[in-house]
mmCIF file of C-alpha atoms in Angstrom:
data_model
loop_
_atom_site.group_PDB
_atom_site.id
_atom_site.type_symbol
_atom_site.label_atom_id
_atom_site.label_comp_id
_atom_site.label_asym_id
_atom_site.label_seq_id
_atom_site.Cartn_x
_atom_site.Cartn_y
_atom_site.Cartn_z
ATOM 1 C CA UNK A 1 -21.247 61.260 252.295
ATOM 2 C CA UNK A 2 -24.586 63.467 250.760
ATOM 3 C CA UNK A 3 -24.354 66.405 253.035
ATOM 4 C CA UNK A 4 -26.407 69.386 252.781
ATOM 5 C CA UNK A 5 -26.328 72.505 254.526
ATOM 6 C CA UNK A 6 -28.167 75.371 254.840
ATOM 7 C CA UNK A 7 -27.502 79.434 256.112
ATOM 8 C CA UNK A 8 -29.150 80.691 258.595
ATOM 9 C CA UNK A 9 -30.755 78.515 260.135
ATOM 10 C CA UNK A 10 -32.936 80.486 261.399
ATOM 11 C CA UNK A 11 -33.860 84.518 260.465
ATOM 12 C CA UNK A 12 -36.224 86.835 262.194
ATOM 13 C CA UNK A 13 -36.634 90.185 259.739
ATOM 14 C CA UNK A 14 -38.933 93.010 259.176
ATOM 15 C CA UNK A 15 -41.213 93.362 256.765
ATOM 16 C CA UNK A 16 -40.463 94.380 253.813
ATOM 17 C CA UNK A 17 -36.622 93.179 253.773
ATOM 18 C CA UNK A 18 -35.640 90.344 251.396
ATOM 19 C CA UNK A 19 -33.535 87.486 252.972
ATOM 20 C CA UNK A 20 -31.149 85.036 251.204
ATOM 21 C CA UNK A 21 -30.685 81.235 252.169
ATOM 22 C CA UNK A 22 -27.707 79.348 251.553
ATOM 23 C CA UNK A 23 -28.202 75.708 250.356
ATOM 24 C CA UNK A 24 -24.649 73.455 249.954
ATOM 25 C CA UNK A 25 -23.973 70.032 249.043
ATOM 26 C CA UNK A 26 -20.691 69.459 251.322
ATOM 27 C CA UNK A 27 -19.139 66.291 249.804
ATOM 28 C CA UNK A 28 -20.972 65.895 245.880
ATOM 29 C CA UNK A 29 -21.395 67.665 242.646
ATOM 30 C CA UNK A 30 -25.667 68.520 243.209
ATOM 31 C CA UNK A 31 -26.684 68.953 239.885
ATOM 32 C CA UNK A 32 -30.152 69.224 240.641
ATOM 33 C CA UNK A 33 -31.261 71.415 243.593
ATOM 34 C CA UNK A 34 -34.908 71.612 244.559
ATOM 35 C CA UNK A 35 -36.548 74.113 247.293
ATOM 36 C CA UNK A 36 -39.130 72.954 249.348
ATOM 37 C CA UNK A 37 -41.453 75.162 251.946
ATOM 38 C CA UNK A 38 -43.129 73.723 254.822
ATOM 39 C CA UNK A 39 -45.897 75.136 257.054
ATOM 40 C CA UNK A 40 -46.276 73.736 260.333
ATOM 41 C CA UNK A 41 -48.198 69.745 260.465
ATOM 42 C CA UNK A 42 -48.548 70.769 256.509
ATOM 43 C CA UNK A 43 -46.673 68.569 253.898
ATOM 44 C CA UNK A 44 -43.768 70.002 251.808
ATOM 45 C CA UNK A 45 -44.792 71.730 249.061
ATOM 46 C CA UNK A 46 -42.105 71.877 246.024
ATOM 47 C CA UNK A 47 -41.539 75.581 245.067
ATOM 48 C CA UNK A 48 -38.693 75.311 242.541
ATOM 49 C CA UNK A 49 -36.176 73.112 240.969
ATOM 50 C CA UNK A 50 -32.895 74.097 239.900
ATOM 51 C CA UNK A 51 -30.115 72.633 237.721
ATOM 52 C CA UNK A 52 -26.472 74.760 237.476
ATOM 53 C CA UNK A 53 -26.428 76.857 235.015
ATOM 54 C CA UNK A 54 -29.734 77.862 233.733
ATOM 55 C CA UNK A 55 -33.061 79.187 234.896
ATOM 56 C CA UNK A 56 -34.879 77.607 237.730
ATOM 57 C CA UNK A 57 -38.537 75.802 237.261
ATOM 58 C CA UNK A 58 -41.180 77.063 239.459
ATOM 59 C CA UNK A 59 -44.320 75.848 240.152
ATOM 60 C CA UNK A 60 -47.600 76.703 239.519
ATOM 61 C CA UNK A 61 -48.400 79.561 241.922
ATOM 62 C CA UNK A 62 -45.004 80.011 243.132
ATOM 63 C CA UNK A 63 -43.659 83.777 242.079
ATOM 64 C CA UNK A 64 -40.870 83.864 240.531
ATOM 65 C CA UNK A 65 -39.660 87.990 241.053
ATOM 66 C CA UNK A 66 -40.213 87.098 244.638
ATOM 67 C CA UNK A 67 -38.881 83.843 245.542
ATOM 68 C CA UNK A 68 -35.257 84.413 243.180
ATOM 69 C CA UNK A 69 -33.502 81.540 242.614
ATOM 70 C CA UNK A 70 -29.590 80.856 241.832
ATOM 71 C CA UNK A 71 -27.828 77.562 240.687
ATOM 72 C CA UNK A 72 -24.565 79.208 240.166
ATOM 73 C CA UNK A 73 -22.205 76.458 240.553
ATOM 74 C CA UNK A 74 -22.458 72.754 241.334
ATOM 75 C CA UNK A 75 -22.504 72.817 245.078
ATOM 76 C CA UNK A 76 -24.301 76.089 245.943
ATOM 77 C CA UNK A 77 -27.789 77.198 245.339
ATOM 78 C CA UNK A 78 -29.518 80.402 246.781
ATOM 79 C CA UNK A 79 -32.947 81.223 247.767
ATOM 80 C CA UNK A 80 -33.987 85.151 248.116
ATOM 81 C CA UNK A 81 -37.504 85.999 249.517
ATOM 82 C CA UNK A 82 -37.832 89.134 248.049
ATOM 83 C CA UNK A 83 -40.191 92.125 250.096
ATOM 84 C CA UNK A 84 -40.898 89.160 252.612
ATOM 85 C CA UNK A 85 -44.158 89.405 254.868
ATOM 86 C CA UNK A 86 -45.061 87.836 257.436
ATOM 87 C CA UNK A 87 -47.023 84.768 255.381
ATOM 88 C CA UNK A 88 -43.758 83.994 254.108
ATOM 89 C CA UNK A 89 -43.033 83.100 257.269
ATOM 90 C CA UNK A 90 -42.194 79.169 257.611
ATOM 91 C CA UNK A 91 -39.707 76.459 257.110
ATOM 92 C CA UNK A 92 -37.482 77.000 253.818
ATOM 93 C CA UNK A 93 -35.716 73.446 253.666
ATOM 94 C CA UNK A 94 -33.590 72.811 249.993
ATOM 95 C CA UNK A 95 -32.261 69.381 248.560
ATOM 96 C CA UNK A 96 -29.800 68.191 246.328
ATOM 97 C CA UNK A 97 -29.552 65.584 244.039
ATOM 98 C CA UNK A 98 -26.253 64.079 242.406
ATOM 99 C CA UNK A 99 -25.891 61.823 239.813
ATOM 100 C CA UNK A 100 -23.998 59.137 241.188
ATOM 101 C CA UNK A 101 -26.772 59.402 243.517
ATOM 102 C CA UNK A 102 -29.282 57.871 241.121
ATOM 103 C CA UNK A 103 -32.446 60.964 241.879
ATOM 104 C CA UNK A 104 -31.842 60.771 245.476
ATOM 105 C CA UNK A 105 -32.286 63.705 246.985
ATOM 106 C CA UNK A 106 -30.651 64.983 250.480
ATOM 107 C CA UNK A 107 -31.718 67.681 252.340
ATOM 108 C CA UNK A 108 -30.349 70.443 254.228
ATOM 109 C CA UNK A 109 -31.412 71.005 257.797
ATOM 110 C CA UNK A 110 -33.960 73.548 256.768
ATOM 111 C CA UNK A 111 -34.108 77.739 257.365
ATOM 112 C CA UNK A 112 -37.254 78.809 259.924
ATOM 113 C CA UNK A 113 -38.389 82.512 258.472
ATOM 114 C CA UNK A 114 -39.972 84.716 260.904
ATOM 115 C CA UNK A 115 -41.349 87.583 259.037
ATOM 116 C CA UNK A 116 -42.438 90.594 261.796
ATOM 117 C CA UNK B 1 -56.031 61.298 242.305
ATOM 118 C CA UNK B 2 -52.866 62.404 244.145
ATOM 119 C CA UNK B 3 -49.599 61.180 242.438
ATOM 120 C CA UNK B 4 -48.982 59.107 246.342
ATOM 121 C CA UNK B 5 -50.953 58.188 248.828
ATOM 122 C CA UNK B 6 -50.204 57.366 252.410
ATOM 123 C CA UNK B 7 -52.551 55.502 254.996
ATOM 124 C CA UNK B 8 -52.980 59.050 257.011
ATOM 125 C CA UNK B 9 -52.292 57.753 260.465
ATOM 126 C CA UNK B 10 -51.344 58.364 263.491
ATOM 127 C CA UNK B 11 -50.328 55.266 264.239
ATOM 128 C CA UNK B 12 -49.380 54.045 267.536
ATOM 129 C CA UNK B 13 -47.563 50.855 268.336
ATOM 130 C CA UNK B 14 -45.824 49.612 271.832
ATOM 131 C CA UNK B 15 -42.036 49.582 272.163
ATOM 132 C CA UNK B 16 -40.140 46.452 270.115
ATOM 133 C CA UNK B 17 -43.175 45.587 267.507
ATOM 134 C CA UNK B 18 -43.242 45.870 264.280
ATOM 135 C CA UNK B 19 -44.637 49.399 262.410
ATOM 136 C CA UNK B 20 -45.754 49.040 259.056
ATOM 137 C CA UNK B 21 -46.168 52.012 256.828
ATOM 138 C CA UNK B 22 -48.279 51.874 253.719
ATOM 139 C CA UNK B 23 -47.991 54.198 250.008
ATOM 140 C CA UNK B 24 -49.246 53.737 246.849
ATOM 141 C CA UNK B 25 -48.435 55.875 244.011
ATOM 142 C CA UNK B 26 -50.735 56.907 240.658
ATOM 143 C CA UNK B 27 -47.891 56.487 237.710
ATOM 144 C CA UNK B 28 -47.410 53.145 236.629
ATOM 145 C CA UNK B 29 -44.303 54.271 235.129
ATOM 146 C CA UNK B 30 -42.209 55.330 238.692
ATOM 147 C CA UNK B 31 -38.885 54.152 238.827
ATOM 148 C CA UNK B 32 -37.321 54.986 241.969
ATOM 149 C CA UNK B 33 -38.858 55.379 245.445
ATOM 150 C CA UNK B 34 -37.654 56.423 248.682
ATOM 151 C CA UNK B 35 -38.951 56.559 252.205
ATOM 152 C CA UNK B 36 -37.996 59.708 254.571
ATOM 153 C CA UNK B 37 -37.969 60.286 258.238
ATOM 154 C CA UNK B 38 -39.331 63.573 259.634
ATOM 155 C CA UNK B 39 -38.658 64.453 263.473
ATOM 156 C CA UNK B 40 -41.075 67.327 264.388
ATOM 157 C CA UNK B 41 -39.339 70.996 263.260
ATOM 158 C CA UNK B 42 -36.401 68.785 261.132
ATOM 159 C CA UNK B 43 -35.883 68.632 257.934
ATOM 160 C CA UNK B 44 -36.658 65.176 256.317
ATOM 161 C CA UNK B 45 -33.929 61.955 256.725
ATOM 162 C CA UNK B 46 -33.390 59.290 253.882
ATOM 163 C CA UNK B 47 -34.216 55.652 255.518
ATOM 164 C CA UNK B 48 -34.623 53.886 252.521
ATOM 165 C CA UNK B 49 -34.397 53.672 248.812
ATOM 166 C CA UNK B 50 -35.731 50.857 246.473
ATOM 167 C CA UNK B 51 -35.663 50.583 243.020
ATOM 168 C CA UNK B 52 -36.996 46.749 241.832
ATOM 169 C CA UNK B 53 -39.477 44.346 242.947
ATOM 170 C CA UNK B 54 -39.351 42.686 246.234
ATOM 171 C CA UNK B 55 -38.046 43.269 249.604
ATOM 172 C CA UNK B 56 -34.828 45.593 250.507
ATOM 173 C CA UNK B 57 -33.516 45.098 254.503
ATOM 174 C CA UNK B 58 -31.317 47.907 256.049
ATOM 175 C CA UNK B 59 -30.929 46.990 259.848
ATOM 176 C CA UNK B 60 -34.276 47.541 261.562
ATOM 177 C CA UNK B 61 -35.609 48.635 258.283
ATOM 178 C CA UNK B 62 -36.999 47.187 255.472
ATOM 179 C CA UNK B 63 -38.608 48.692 252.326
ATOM 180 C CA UNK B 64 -40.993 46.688 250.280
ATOM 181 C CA UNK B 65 -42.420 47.154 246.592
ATOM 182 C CA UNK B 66 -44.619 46.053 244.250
ATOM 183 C CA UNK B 67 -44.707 47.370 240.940
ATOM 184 C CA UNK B 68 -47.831 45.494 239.500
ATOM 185 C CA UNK B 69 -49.974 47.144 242.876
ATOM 186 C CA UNK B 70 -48.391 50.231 242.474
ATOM 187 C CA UNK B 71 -47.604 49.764 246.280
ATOM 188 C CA UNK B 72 -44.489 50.335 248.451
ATOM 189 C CA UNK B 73 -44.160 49.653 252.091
ATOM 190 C CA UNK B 74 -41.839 50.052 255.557
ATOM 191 C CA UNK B 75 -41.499 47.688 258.036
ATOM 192 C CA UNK B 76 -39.631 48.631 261.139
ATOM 193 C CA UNK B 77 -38.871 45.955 263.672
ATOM 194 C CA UNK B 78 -37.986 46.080 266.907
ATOM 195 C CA UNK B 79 -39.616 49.303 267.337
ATOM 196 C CA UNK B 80 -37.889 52.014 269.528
ATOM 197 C CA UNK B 81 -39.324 55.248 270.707
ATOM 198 C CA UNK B 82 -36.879 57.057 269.368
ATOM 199 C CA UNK B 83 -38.841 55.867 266.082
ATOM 200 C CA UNK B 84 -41.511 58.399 266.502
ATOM 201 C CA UNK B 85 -41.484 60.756 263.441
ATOM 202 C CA UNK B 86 -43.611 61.597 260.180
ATOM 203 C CA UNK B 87 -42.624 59.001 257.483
ATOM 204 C CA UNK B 88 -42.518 60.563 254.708
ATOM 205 C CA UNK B 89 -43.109 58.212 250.949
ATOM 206 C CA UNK B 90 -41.776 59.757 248.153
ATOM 207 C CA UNK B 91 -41.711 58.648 244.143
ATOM 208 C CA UNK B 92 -39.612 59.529 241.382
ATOM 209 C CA UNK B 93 -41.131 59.325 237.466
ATOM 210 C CA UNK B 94 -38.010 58.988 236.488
ATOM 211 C CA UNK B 95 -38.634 60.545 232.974
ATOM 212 C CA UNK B 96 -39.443 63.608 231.110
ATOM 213 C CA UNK B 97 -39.872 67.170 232.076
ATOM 214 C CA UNK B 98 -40.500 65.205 236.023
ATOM 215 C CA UNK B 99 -36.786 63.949 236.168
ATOM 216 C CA UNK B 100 -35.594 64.087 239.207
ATOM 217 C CA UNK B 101 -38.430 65.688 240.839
ATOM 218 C CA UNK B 102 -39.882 63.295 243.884
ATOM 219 C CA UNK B 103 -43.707 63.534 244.393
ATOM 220 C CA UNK B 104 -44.047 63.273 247.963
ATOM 221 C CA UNK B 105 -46.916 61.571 250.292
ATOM 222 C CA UNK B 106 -48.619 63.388 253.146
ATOM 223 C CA UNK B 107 -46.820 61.265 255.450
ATOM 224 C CA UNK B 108 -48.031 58.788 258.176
ATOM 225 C CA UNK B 109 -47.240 60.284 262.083
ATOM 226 C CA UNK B 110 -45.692 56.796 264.255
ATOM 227 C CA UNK B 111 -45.769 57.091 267.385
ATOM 228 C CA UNK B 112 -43.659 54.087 269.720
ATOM 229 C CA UNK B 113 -44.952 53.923 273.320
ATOM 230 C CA UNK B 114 -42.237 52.794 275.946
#
C-alpha cells in the first residue's frame, strides 16, 4: 500500500514553456499533498502544501503565479512551472499524506526538469 | 536554531556493523517522527516511523526516541552495502497551521564498505 507516482519522469523543455507534473496516490485517499524541490547534494526544500479542495500554501519565497498548484481531487495533485528557465531546472519530487496514515507522508519517484 | 538537526556525516562503516544515525529536533511539542532513505538521484524511502518513547525494531532497523532530549536515533545492524544512502530525519509538530507538514534534517550520507 502508499503508492505515489509521478508524470514525466523526466522533461527536457525550452525556455520559456511551462510544464505540468503529475503527482498520484495509487492505493489511498491523499488528503494532504506537499511539493518538494531538490537541487543536486542540497536538502529538500518544501515549496507548497496542498489539501483537496482549496488553495495551496506556499512558502516564503516560493511564487505562486509561477509554480501553480492543483488539489483537484483526492488522489491527484498537479504542479505547473509556469515560463520555466533554466534555474528551475532540478528535481520536482511530491508526497502524499492520508489519514489513516497518521502524517506520514509517501513520495513519488520524483520529476528531473531540464530547462534549455 | 534549525527545527532538526542531523550529525552531518559522511559516515563510513565496514560491511555487517552497526550504523548509528543521530537527530535532534527544536519543538518540544513534535509528535510524530520518521526516518527516510535517499539513494543518490531517488526520491526519499520511509524506513521508519515512531511515535512514543523508547525503542521501535523493524528487521535490520531500529528507530529510537527520546522525548525529554528531544533526540531520535537509527540503528542499522548487520550493515550491507546496499545500505549506502542519505538518511534523511524528519519531524512532524503535529499541531496548528504546521499539521502535517514534516520539517526535514539535512541528512547524514552512510557509506558501507564491502
Amino acid at each position: 500500500g502508499a503508492v505515489v507516482s509521478q508524470h514525466p519522469s523526466r522533461v527536457i523543455c525550452k525556455s520559456g514553456t511551462s510544464v505540468k507534473i503529475e503527482c498520484r496516490s495509487l492505493d489511498f485517499q491523499a488528503t494532504t499533498m506537499f511539493w518538494y524541490r531538490q537541487f543536486p547534494k542540497k536538502s529538500l526544500m518544501l515549496m507548497a502544501t496542498s489539501n483537496e479542495g482549496s488553495k495551496a500554501t506556499y512558502e516564503q519565497g516560493v511564487e505562486k503565479d509561477k509554480f501553480l498548484i492543483n488539489h483537484a481531487s483526492l488522489t491527484l495533485s498537479t504542479l505547473t512551472v509556469t515560463s520555466a528557465h533554466p534555474e528551475d531546472s532540478s528535481f520536482y519530487i511530491c508526497s502524499a499524506q492520508g489519514q489513516e496514515y497518521r502524517e506520514t507522508q509517501y513520495f513519488g519517484p520524483g520529476t528531473r526538469l531540464l530547462v534549455l | 536554531q534549525k527545527e532538526v538537526e542531523q550529525n552531518s556525516g559522511p559516515l563510513s562503516v565496514p560491511e555487517g556493523a552497526i550504523a548509528s544515525l543521530n537527530c535532534t529536533y527544536s519543538d518540544r511539542g513534535s509528535q510524530s517522527f520518521f526516518w527516510y532513505r535517499q539513494y543518490s538521484g531517488k526520491s526519499p524511502e520511509l524506513i521508519m516511523s515512531i511515535y512514543s518513547n523508547g525503542d521501535k525494531e523493524d528487521g535490520r532497523f531500529t528507530a529510537q526516541l527520546n522525548k525529554a532530549s528531544q533526540y531520535v536515533s537509527l540503528l542499522i545492524r548487520d550493515s550491507q552495502p546496499s545500505d549506502s544512502a542519505t538518511y534523511l530525519c524528519a519531524v512532524n509538530k503535529g499541531r496548528g497551521s504546521t499539521l502535517g507538514r514534516l520539517y526535514f534534517g539535512r541528512g547524514t550520507q552512510l557509506t558501507v564498505w564491502p
